Short mmCIF file of C-alpha atoms in Angstrom, two decimals:
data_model
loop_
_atom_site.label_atom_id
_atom_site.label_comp_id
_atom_site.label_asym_id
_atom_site.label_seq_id
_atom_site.Cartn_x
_atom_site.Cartn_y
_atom_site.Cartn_z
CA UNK E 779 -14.68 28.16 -6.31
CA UNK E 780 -12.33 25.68 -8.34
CA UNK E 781 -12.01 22.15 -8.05
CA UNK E 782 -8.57 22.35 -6.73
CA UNK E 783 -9.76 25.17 -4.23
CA UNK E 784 -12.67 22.96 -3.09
CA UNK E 785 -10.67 19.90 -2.65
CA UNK E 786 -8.71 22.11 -0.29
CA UNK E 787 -11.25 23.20 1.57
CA UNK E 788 -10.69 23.53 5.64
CA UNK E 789 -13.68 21.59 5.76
CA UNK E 790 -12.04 18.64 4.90
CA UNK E 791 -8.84 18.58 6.25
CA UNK E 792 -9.04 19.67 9.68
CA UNK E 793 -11.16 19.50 12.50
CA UNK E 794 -14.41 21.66 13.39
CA UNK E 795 -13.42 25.12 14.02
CA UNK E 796 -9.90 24.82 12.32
CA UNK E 797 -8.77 26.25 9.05
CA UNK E 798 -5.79 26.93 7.15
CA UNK E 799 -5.50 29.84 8.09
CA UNK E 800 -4.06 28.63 11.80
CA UNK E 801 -0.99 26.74 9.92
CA UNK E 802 0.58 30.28 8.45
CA UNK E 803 3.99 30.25 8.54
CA UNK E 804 6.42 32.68 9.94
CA UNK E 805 10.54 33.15 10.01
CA UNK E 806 10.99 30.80 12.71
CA UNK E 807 7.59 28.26 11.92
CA UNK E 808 6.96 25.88 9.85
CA UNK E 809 4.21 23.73 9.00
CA UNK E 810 3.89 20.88 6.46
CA UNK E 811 2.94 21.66 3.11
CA UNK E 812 1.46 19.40 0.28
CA UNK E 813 3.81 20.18 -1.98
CA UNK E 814 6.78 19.04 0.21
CA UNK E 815 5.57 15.72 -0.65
CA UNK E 816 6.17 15.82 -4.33
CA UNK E 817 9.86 15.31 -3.15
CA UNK E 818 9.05 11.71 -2.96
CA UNK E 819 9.33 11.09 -6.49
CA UNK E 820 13.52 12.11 -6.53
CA UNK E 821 13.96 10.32 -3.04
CA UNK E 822 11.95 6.58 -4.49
CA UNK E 823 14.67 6.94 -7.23
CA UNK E 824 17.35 7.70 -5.07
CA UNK E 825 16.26 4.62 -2.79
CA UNK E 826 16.38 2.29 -6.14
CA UNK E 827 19.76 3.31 -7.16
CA UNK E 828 21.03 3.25 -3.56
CA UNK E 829 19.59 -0.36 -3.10
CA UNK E 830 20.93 -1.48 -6.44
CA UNK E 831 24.62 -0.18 -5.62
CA UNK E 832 23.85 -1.98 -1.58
CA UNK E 833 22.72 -5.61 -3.68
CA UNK E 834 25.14 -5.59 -6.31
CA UNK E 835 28.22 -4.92 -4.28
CA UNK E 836 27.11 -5.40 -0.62
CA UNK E 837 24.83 -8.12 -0.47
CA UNK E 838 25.57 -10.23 -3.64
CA UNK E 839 29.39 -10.57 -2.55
CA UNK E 840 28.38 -11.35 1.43
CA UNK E 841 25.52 -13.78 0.51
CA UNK E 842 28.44 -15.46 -1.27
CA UNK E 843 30.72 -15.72 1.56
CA UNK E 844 27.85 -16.56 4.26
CA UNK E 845 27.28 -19.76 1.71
CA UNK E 846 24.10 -19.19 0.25
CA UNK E 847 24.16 -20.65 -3.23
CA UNK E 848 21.75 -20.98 -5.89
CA UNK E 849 20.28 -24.33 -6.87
CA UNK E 850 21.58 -25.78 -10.51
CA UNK E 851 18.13 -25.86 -12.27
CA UNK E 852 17.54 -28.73 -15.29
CA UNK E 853 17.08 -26.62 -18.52
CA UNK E 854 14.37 -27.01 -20.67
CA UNK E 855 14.24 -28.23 -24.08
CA UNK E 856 12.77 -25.03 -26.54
CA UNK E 857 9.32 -26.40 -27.24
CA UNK E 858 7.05 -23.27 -29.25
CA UNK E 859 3.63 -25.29 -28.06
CA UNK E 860 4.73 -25.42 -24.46
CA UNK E 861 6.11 -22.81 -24.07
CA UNK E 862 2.66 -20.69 -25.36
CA UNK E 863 0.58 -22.27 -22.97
CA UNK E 864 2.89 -21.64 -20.34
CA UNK E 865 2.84 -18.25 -20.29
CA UNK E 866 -0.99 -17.83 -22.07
CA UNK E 867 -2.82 -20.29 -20.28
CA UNK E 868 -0.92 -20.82 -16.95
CA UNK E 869 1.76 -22.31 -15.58
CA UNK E 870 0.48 -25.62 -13.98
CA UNK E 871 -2.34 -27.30 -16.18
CA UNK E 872 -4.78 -29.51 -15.27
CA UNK E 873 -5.09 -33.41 -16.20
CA UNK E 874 -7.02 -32.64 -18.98
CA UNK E 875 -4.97 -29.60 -20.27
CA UNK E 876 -2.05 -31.95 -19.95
CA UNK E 877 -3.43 -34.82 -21.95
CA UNK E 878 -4.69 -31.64 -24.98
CA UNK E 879 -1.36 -30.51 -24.89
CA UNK E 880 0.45 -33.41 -24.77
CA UNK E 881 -1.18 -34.63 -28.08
CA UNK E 882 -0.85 -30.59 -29.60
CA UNK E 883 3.22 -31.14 -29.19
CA UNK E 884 3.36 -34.70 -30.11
CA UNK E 885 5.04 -35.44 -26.78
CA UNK E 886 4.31 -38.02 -23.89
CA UNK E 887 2.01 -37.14 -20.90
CA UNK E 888 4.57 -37.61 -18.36
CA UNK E 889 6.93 -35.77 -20.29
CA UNK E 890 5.18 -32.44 -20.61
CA UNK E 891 4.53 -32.60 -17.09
CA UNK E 892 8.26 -32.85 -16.25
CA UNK E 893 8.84 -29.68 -19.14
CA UNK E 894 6.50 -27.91 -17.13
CA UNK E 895 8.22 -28.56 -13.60
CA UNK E 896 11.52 -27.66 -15.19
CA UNK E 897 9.73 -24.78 -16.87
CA UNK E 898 8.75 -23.13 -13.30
CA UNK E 899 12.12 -23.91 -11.55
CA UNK E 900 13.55 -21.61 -14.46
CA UNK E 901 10.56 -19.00 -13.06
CA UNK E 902 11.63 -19.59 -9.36
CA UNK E 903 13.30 -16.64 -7.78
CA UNK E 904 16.95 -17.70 -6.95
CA UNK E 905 18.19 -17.43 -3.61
CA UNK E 906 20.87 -15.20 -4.22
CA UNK E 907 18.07 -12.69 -5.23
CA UNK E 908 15.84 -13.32 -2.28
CA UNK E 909 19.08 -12.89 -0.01
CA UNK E 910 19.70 -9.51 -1.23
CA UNK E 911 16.28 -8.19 -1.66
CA UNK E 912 15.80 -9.21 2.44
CA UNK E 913 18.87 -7.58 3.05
CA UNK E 914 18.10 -4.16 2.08
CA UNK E 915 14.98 -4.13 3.71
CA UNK E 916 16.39 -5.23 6.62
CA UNK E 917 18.98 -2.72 6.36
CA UNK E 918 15.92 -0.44 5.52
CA UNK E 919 13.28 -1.13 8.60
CA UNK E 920 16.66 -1.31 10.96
CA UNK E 921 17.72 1.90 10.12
CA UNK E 922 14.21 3.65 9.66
CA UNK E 923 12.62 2.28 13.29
CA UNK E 924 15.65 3.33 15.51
CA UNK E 925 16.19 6.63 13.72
CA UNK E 926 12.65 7.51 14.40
CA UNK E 927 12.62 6.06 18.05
CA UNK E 928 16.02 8.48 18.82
CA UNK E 929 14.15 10.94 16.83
CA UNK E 930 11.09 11.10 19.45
CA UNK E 931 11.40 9.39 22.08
CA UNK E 932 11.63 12.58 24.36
CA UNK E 933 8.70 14.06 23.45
CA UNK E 934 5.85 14.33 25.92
CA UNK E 935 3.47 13.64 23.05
CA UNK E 936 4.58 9.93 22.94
CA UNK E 937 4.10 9.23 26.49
CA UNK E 938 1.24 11.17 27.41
CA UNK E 939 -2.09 11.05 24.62
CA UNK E 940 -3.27 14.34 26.29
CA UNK E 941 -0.31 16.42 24.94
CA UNK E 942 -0.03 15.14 21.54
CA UNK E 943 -3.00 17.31 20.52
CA UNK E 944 -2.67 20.36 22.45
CA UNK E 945 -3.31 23.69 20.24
CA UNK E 946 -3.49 21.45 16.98
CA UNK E 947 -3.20 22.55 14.20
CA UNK E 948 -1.15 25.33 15.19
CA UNK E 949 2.12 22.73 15.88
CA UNK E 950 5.32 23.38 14.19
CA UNK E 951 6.68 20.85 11.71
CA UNK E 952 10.18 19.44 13.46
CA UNK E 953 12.45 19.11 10.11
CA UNK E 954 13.74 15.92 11.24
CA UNK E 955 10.19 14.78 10.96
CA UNK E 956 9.61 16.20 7.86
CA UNK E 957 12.38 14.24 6.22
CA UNK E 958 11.54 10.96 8.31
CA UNK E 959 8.34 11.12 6.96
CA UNK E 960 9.52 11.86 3.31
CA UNK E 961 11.64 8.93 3.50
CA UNK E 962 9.07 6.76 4.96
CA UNK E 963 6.80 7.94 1.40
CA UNK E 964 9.83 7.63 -0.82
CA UNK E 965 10.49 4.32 0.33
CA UNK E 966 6.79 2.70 0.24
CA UNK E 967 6.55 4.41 -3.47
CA UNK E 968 10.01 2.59 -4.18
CA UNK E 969 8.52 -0.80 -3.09
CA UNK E 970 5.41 -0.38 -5.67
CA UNK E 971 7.71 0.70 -8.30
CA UNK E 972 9.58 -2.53 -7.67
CA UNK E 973 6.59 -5.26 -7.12
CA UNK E 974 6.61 -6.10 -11.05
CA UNK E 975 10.03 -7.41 -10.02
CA UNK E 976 10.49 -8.37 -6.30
CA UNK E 977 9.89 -11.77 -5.38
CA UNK E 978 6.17 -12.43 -5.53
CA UNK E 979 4.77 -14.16 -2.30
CA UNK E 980 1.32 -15.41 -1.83
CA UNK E 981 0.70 -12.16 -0.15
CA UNK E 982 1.00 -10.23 -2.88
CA UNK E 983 -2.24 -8.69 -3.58
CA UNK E 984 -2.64 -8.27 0.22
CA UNK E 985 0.78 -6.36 -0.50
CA UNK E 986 -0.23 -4.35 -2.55
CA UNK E 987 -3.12 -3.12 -0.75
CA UNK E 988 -1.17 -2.68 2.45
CA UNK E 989 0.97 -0.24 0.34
CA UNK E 990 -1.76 1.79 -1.06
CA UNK E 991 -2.94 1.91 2.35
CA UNK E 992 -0.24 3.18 4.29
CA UNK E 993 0.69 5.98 0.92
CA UNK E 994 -2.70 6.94 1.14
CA UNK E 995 -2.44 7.78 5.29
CA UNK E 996 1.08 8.75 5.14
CA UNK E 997 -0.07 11.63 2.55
CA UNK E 998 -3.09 13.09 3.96
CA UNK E 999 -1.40 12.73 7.47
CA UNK E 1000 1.19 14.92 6.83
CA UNK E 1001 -1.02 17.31 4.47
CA UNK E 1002 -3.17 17.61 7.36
CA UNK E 1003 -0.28 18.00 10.06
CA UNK E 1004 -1.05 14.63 12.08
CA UNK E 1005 2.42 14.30 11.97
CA UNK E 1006 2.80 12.73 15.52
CA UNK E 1007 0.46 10.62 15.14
CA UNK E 1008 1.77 9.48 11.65
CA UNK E 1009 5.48 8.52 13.67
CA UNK E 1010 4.30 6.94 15.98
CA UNK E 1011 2.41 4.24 13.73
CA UNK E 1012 4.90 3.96 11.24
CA UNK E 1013 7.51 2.91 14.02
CA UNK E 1014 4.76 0.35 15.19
CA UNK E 1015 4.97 -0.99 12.17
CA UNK E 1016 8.94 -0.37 11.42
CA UNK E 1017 9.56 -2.49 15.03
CA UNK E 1018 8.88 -6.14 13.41
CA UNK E 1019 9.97 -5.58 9.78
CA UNK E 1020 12.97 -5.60 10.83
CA UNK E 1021 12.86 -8.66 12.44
CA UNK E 1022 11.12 -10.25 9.73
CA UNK E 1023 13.80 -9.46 6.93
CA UNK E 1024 16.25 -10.99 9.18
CA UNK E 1025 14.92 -14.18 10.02
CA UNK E 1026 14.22 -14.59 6.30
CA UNK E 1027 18.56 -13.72 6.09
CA UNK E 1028 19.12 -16.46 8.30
CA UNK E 1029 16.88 -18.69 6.66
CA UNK E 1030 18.85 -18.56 3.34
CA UNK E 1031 21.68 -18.85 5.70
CA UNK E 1032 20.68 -21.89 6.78
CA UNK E 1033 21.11 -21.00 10.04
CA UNK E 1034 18.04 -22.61 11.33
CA UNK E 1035 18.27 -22.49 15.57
CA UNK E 1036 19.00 -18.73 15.13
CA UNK E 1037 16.16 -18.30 12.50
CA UNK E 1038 13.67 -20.06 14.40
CA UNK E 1039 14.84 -17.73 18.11
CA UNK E 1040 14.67 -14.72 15.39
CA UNK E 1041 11.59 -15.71 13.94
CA UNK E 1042 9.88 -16.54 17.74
CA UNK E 1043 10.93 -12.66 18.59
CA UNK E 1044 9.12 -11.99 15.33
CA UNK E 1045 6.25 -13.17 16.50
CA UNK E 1046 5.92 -11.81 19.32
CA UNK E 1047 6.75 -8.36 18.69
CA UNK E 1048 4.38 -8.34 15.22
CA UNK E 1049 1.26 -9.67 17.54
CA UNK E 1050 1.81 -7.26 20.49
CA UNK E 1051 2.50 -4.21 18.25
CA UNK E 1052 -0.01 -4.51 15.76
CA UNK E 1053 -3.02 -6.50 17.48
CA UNK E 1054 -2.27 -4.53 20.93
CA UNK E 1055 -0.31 -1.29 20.43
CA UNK E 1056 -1.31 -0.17 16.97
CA UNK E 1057 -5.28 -0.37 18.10
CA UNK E 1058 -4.40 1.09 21.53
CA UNK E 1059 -2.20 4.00 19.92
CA UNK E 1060 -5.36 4.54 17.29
CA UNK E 1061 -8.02 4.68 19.49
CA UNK E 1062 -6.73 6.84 22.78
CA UNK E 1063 -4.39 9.14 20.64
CA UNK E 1064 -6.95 9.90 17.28
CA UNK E 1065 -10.47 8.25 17.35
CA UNK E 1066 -11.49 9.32 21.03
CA UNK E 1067 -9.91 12.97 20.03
CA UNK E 1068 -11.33 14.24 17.09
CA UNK E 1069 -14.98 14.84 16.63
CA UNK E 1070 -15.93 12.99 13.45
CA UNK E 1071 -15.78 14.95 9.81
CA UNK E 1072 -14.44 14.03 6.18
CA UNK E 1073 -11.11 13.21 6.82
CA UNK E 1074 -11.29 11.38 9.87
CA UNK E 1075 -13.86 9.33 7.99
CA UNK E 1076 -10.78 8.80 5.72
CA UNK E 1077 -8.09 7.63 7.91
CA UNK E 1078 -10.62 5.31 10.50
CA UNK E 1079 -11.45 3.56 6.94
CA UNK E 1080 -7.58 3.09 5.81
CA UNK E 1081 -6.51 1.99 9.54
CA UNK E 1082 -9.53 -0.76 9.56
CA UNK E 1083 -8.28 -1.57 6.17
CA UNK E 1084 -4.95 -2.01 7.94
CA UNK E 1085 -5.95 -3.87 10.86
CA UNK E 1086 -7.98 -6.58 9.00
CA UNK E 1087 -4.38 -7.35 7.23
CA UNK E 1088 -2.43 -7.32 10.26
CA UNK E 1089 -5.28 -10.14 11.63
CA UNK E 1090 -4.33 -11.83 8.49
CA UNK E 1091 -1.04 -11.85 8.92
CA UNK E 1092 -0.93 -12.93 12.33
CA UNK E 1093 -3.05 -15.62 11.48
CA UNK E 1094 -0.20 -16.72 8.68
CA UNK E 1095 2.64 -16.29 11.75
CA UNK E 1096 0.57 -18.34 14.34
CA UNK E 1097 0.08 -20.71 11.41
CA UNK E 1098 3.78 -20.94 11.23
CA UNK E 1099 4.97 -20.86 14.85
CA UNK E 1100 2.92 -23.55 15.72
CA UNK E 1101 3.99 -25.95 12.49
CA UNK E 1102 7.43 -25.07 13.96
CA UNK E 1103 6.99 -26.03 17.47
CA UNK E 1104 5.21 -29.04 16.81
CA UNK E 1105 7.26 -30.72 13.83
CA UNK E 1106 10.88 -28.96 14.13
CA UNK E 1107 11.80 -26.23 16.66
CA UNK E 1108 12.63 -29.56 19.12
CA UNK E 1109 14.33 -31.62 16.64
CA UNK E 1110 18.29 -31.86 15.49
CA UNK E 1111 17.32 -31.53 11.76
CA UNK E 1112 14.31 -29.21 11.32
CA UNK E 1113 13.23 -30.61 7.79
CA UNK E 1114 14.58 -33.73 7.29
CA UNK E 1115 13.43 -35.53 10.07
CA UNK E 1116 9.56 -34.18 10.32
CA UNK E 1117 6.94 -35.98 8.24
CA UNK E 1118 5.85 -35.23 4.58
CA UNK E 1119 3.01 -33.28 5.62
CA UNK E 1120 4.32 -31.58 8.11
CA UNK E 1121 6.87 -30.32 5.52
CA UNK E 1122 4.55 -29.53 3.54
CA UNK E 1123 3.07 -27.10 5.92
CA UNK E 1124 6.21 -25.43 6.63
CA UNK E 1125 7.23 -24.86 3.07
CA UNK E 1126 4.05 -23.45 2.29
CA UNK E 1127 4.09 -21.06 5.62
CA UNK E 1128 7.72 -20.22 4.58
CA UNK E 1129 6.75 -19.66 1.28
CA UNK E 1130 4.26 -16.77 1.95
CA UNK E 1131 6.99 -14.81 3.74
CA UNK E 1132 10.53 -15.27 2.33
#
């Protein structure tokens, strides 16, 4: 036996008792096949030139009218020594890096320290940028969860955890699954093609885990035909992106009252879906179903994996609601009025998500 063959084997895929051999197709069946998934590739590209088209002539010209500006940022004066240890050594040096390289380009202490503010201003994502990147995933996660809820919400395998499994393997492949689930891959491989140049948030390398993560389950789900189970936790997850993407809108916006209701509803809807729904949905629809073998092993690791970031990351919104309620969401002017450290706590919160 191959490699290939072996890394195909039943055994690993499916369930005691099950083999490929239950998923042949007929005229009038069809069941998911690995190589469907190669179809990614094309659709990630197609998602990159579609959001491209959507930023540059979509949400460029309406951040524009909506008001959102960019800041006029001080330039910096060319400066070869600087400028090297900027981008070598790191982009905020200590007091006694400043006082080395202060006497390396000849220049004052105070001086290089205000080059070097300048210096990461020029760095800072502008808000035009951030305005159209949220758009499109907004547009995105919008789009994606209430496709997918029309899609199935009239199955009995969403309401009832005893159907969803019935005479598995041997259940069909509904096309308009297939393709929501190639466009949920396409557009989680078009998001690590594009970290190098997406805003980078203090989440990032929890980021990029998340995405290897959920590429990782949404591949051997569908290779192993847990395609209901698949929908129903990427629309767990699809019902507060959304949300997210727009409060971050608003936020450029400056709308604040609405951003703060939006963000609230955020909130709520993240902590209840993925501390409540996505463990509930996990545990009475896979882990008390399957008896325990390779794959399974698999997927229980990747969901933990999940879970511990979504305990993060509520941790990071409770951080935030509370900064909000206590120094802002009462108050006519939600930054100017609140005291330095309390704005120093909200720009930091705000920081890690928009």
């Amino acid at each position: 036996m191959g490699l290939l063959e072996e890394l195909w084997h039943h055994q690993y895929w499916l369930p005691p008792g099950a083999t490929w051999e239950d998923m042949k197709e007929s005229a009038d069946t069809l069941y998911p096949k690995p190589q469907d998934l190669w179809l990614c590739i094309p659709g990630a590209l197609l998602l990159l030139v579609v959001r491209c088209v959507f930023e540059r002539t979509i949400a460029l010209p309406l951040s524009r009218r909506l008001g959102v500006r960019d800041k006029t940022r001080p330039k910096v004066q060319p400066n070869a020594t600087l400028e090297g240890f900027y981008k070598l050594l790191g982009r905020t040096p200590k007091d006694g890096d400043l006082v080395s390289v202060a006497k390396q380009s000849g220049l004052p202490v105070k001086t290089v320290q205000t080059w070097f503010r300048h210096r990461r201003a020029q760095d800072h994502p502008k808000l035009t940028k951030r305005f159209c990147e949220a758009s499109w995933r907004f547009i995105f996660y919008f789009t994606s969860f209430f496709s997918g809820v029309a899609l199935i919400y009239d199955k009995p395998w969403v309401w009832d955890h005893t159907v969803c499994w019935l005479r598995y393997p041997q259940q069909p492949l509904l096309p308009a699954l297939g393709w929501f689930y190639l466009l949920e891959l396409s557009f989680y491989w078009s998001l690590v093609i594009t970290l190098p140049f997406d805003v980078k948030r203090k989440d990032f390398k929890e980021q990029i885990i998340h995405h290897i993560a959920t590429i990782t389950l949404i591949f051997v789900s569908y290779c192993a035909n847990l395609i209901r189970l698949g929908v129903m936790i990427m629309l767990v997850h699809d019902s507060s992106d959304y949300l997210l993407e727009l409060a971050k809108v608003l936020h450029y916006m400056k709308w604040k009252r609405v951003c703060e209701a939006v963000f609230f509803a955020f909130a709520v809807v993240f902590i209840s879906s993925r501390l409540v729904v996505f463990p509930l949905i996990t545990y009475y629809y896979y882990v008390t179903k399957f008896e325990m073998f390779f794959l399974s092993c698999l997927i229980n690791a990747f969901l933990v994996v999940l879970q511990l970031l979504h305990i993060f990351w509520s941790y990071l919104i409770l951080r935030m609601t509370f900064s909000v309620i206590l120094y802002g969401a009462v108050r006519k002017t939600f930054f100017s009025s609140m005291t330095t450290k309390a704005r120093v706590v909200l720009h930091h919160a705000w920081d890690g998500w928009t």
